[in-house]
Short mmCIF file of C-alpha atoms in Angstrom, two decimals:
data_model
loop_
_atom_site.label_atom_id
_atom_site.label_comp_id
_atom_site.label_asym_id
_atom_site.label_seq_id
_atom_site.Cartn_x
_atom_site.Cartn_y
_atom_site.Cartn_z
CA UNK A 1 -16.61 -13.42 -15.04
CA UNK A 2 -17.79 -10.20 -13.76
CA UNK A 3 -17.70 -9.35 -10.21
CA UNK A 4 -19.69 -5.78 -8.85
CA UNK A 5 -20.64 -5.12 -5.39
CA UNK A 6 -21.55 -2.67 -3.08
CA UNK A 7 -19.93 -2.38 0.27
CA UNK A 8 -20.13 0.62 2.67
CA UNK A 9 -17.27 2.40 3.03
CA UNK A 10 -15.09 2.35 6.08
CA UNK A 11 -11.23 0.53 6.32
CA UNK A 12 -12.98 -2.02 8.41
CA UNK A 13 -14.01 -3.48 4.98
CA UNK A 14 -10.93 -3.52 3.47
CA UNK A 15 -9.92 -7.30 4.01
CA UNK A 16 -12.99 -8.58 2.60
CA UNK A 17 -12.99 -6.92 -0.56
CA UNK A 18 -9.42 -7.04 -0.83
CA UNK A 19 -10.04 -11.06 -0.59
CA UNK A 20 -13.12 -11.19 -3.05
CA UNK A 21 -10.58 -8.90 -5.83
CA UNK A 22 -7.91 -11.11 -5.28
CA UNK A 23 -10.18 -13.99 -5.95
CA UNK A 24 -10.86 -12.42 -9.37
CA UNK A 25 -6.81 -11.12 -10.06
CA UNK A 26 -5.71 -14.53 -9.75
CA UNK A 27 -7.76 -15.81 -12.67
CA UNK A 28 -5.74 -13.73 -14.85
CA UNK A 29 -2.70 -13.05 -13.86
CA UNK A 30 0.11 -15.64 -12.03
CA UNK A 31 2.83 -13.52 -11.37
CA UNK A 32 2.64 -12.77 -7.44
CA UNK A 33 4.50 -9.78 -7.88
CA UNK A 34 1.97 -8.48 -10.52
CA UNK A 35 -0.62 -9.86 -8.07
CA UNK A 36 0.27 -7.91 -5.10
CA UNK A 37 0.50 -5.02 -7.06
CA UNK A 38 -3.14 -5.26 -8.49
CA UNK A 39 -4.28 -5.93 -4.90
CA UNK A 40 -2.13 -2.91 -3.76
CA UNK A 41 -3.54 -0.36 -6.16
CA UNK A 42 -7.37 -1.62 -5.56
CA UNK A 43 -6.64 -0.83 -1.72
CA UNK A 44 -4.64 2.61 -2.17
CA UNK A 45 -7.95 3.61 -4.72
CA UNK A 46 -10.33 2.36 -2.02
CA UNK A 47 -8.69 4.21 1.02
CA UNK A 48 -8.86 7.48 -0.74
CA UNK A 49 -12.68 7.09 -1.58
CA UNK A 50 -13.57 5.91 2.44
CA UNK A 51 -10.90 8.70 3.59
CA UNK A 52 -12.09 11.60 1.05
CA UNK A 53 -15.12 10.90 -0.79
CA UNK A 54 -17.65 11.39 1.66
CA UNK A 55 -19.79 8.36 0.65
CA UNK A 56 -21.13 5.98 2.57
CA UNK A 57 -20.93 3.35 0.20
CA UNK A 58 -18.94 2.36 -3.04
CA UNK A 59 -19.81 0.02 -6.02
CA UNK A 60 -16.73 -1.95 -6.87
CA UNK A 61 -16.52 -4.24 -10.23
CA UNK A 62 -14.15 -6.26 -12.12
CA UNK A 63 -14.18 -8.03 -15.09
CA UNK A 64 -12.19 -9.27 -18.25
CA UNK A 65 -12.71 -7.06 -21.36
CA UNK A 66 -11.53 -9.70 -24.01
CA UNK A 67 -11.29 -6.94 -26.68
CA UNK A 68 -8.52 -5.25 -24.86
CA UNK A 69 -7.15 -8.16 -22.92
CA UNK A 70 -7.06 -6.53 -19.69
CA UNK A 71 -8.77 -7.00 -16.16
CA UNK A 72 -10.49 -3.34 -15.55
CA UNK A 73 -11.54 -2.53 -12.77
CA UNK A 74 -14.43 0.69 -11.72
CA UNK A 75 -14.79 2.12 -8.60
CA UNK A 76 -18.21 4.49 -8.08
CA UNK A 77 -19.25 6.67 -4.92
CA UNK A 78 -21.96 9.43 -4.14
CA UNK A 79 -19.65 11.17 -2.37
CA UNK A 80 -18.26 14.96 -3.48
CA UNK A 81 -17.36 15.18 -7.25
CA UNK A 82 -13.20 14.79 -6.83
CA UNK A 83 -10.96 13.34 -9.93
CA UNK A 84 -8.13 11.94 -7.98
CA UNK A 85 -6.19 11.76 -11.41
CA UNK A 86 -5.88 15.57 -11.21
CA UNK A 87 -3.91 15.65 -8.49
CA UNK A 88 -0.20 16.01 -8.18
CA UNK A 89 1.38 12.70 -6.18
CA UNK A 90 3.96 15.28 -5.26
CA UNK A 91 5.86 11.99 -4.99
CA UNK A 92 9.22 11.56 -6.49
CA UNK A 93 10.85 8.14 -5.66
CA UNK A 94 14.57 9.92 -6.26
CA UNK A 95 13.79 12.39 -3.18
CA UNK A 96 15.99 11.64 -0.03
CA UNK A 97 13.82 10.01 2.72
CA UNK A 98 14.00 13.01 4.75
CA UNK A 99 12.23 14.92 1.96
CA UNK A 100 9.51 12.43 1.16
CA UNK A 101 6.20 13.36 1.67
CA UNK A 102 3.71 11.28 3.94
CA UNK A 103 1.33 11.88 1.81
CA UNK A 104 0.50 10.95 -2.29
CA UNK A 105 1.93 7.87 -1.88
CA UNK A 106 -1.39 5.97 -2.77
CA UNK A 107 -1.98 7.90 -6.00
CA UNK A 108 1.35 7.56 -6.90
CA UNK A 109 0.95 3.39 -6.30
CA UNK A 110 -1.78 3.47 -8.23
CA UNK A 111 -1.41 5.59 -11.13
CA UNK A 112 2.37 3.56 -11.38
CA UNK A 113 1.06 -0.04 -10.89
CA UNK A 114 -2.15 0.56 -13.39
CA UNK A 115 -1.92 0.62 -17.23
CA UNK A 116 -4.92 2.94 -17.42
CA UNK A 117 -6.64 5.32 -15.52
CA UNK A 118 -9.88 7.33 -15.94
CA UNK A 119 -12.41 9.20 -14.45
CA UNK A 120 -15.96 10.87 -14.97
CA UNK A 121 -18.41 11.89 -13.60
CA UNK A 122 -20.98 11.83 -15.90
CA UNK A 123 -24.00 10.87 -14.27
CA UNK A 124 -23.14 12.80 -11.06
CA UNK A 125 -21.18 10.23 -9.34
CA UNK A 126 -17.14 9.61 -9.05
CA UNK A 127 -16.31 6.97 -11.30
CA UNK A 128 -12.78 5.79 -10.98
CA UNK A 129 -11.68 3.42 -13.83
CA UNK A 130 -8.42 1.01 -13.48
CA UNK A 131 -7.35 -1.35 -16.39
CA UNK A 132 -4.65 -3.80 -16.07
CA UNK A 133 -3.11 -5.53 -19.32
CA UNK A 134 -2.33 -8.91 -19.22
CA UNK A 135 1.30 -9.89 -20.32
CA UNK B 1 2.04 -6.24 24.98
CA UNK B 2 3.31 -4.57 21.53
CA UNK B 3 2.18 -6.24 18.29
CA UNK B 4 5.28 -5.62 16.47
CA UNK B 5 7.91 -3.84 18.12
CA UNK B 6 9.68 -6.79 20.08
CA UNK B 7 13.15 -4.89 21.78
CA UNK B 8 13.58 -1.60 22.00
CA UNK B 9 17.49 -0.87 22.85
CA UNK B 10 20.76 0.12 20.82
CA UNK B 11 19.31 -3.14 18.37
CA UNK B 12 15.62 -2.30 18.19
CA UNK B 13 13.66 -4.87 16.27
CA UNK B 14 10.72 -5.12 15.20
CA UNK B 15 8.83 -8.20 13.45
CA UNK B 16 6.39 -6.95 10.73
CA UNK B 17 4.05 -9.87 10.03
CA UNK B 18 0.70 -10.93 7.81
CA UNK B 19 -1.19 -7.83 6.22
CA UNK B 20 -0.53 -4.62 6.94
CA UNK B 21 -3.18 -2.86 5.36
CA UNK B 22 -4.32 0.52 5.66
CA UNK B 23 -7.01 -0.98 8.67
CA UNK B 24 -4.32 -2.27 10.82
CA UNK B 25 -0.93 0.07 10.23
CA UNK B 26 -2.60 2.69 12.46
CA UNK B 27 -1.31 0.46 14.78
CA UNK B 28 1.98 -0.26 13.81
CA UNK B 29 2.14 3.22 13.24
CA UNK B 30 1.68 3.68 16.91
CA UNK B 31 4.32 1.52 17.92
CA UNK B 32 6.79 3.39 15.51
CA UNK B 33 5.80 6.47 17.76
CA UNK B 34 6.80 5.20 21.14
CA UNK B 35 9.85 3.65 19.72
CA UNK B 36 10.72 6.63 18.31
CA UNK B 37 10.04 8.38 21.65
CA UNK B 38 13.14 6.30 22.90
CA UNK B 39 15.28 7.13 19.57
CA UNK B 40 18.38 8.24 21.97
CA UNK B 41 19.22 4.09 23.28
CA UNK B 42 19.12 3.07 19.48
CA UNK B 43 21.73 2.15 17.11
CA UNK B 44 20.27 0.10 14.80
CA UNK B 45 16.22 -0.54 13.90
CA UNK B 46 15.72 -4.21 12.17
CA UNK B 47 12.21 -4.50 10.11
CA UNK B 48 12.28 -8.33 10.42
CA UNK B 49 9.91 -9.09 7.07
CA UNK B 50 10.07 -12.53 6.62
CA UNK B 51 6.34 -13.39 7.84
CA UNK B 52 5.12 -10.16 5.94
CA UNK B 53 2.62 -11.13 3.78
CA UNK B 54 1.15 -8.13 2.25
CA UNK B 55 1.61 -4.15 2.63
CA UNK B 56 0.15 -1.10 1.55
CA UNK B 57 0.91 2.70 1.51
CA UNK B 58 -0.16 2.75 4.99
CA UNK B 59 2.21 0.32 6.63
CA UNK B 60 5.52 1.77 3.95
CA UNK B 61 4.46 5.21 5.58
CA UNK B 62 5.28 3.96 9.11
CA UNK B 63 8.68 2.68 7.82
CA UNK B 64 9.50 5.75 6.40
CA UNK B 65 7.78 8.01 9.42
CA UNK B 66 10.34 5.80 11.50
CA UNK B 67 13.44 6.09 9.39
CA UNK B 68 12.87 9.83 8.98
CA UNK B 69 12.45 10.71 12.86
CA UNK B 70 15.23 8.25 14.37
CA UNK B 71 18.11 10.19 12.80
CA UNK B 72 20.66 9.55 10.48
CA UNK B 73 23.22 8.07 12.30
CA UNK B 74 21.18 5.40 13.24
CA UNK B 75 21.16 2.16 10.38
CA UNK B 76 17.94 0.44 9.62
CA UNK B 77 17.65 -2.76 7.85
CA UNK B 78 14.52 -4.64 6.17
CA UNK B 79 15.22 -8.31 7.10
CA UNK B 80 13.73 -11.59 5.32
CA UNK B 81 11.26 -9.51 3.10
CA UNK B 82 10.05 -12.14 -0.13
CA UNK B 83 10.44 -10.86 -3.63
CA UNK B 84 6.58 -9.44 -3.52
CA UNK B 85 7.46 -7.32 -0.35
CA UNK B 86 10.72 -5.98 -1.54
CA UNK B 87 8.53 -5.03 -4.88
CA UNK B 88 6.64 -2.63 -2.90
CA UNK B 89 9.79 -1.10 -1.23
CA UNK B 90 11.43 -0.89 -4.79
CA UNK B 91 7.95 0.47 -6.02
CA UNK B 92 8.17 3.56 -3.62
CA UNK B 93 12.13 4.32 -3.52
CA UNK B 94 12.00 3.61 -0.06
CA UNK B 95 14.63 0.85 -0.45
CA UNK B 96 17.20 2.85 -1.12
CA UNK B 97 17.36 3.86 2.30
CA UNK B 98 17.38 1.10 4.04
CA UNK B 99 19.88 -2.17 4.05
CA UNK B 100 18.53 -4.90 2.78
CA UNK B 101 19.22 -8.26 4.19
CA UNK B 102 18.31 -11.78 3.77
CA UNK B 103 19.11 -12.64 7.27
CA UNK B 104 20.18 -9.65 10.16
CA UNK B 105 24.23 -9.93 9.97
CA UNK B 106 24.43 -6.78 12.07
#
């Protein structure tokens, strides 16, 4: 099954496509932990788009790629060229909590929950690539 | 009337329930801030989880914005919190600062 959609971008939309992903997680994977995490990283990756990107709107699919046996995941926007991958988390989970930073914490979710991570922007859009192997 | 901060006094408590996603944890994130404005009365700050669903970056930042403002001497405890929940604290490192209960034993 492959799922894409547009939505505009704003954290107002965040439950619904956080509850049409889901939909398409739990077809492949049971674990709830591994669940929550999938759902997790798919809402840290979205919040940096609507917070940084600029967009208005964001193309989200998912789909099985049998080859690779994983659920991947792409995430496109309009908005100003940025590869999020670049960036340092500047997270580091052994720091004392006085220490941690606020922020980074959704790239380091994301980066750590996902098997693979990718980004172009080949045709002049941000395209943000998550793939998730199944156990 | 507060969402999620239920007492504020030397045991504050505060009942973190259903999804806290990055729409809604601006607003727990405001509660954190006026309990933190009375961080002098407080002793000890108990994160009741066990009707937390779901939560992101957003809502673990609160936790942590608390924990780091409220001082050291004061103990704070994550209470009830499933297996998936206490993945996402384990995830971040953030459990290591807290204690971690099944049921608040004080």
């Amino acid at each position: 099954m492959m799922y894409c959609k547009e939505f505009s971008t704003g954290r107002e939309v965040l439950p619904q496509i956080l509850n049409e992903i889901t939909e398409i997680i739990t077809m492949y994977f049971k674990d709830p932990v591994i669940i929550n995490r999938l759902k997790i990283a798919v809402e840290e990756i979205l919040v940096n788009i609507f917070d940084y990107s600029g967009s208005d709107k964001v193309y989200v699919s998912c789909g099985y790629l049998e080859y690779e046996n994983a659920l991947r995941m792409e995430f496109v926007d309009e908005g100003e060229l940025y590869n999020p991958l670049e960036k340092d988390t500047e997270v580091d989970i052994n720091d004392e909590i006085d220490d941690r930073q606020i922020g980074g914490l959704g790239i380091f979710l994301y980066t750590t929950i996902m098997d693979e991570m990718a980004y172009n922007s080949d045709d002049g859009k941000n395209h943000l690539i998550a793939v998730k192997k199944l156990q | 009337m507060a969402k999620y901060v239920q007492e504020i006094g030397e045991v504050s408590k505060v009942k973190l329930h259903g999804h806290i996603d990055a729409s809604i944890a601006p607003e727990l994130m405001n509660e954190m801030k006026d309990l933190i404005a009375r961080k002098d009365e407080i002793k000890k700050l108990v994160f009741f989880a066990d009707e937390l669903e779901y939560v992101a970056s957003a809502g673990i930042r609160a936790v942590v914005f608390a924990k780091q403002k409220i001082g050291a001497n004061v103990q704070v405890y994550l209470v009830g919190a499933s297996d998936v929940i206490l993945d996402v604290f384990k995830l971040t490192g953030i459990d290591k600062f807290l204690t971690i209960q099944d049921k608040f034993e004080g």
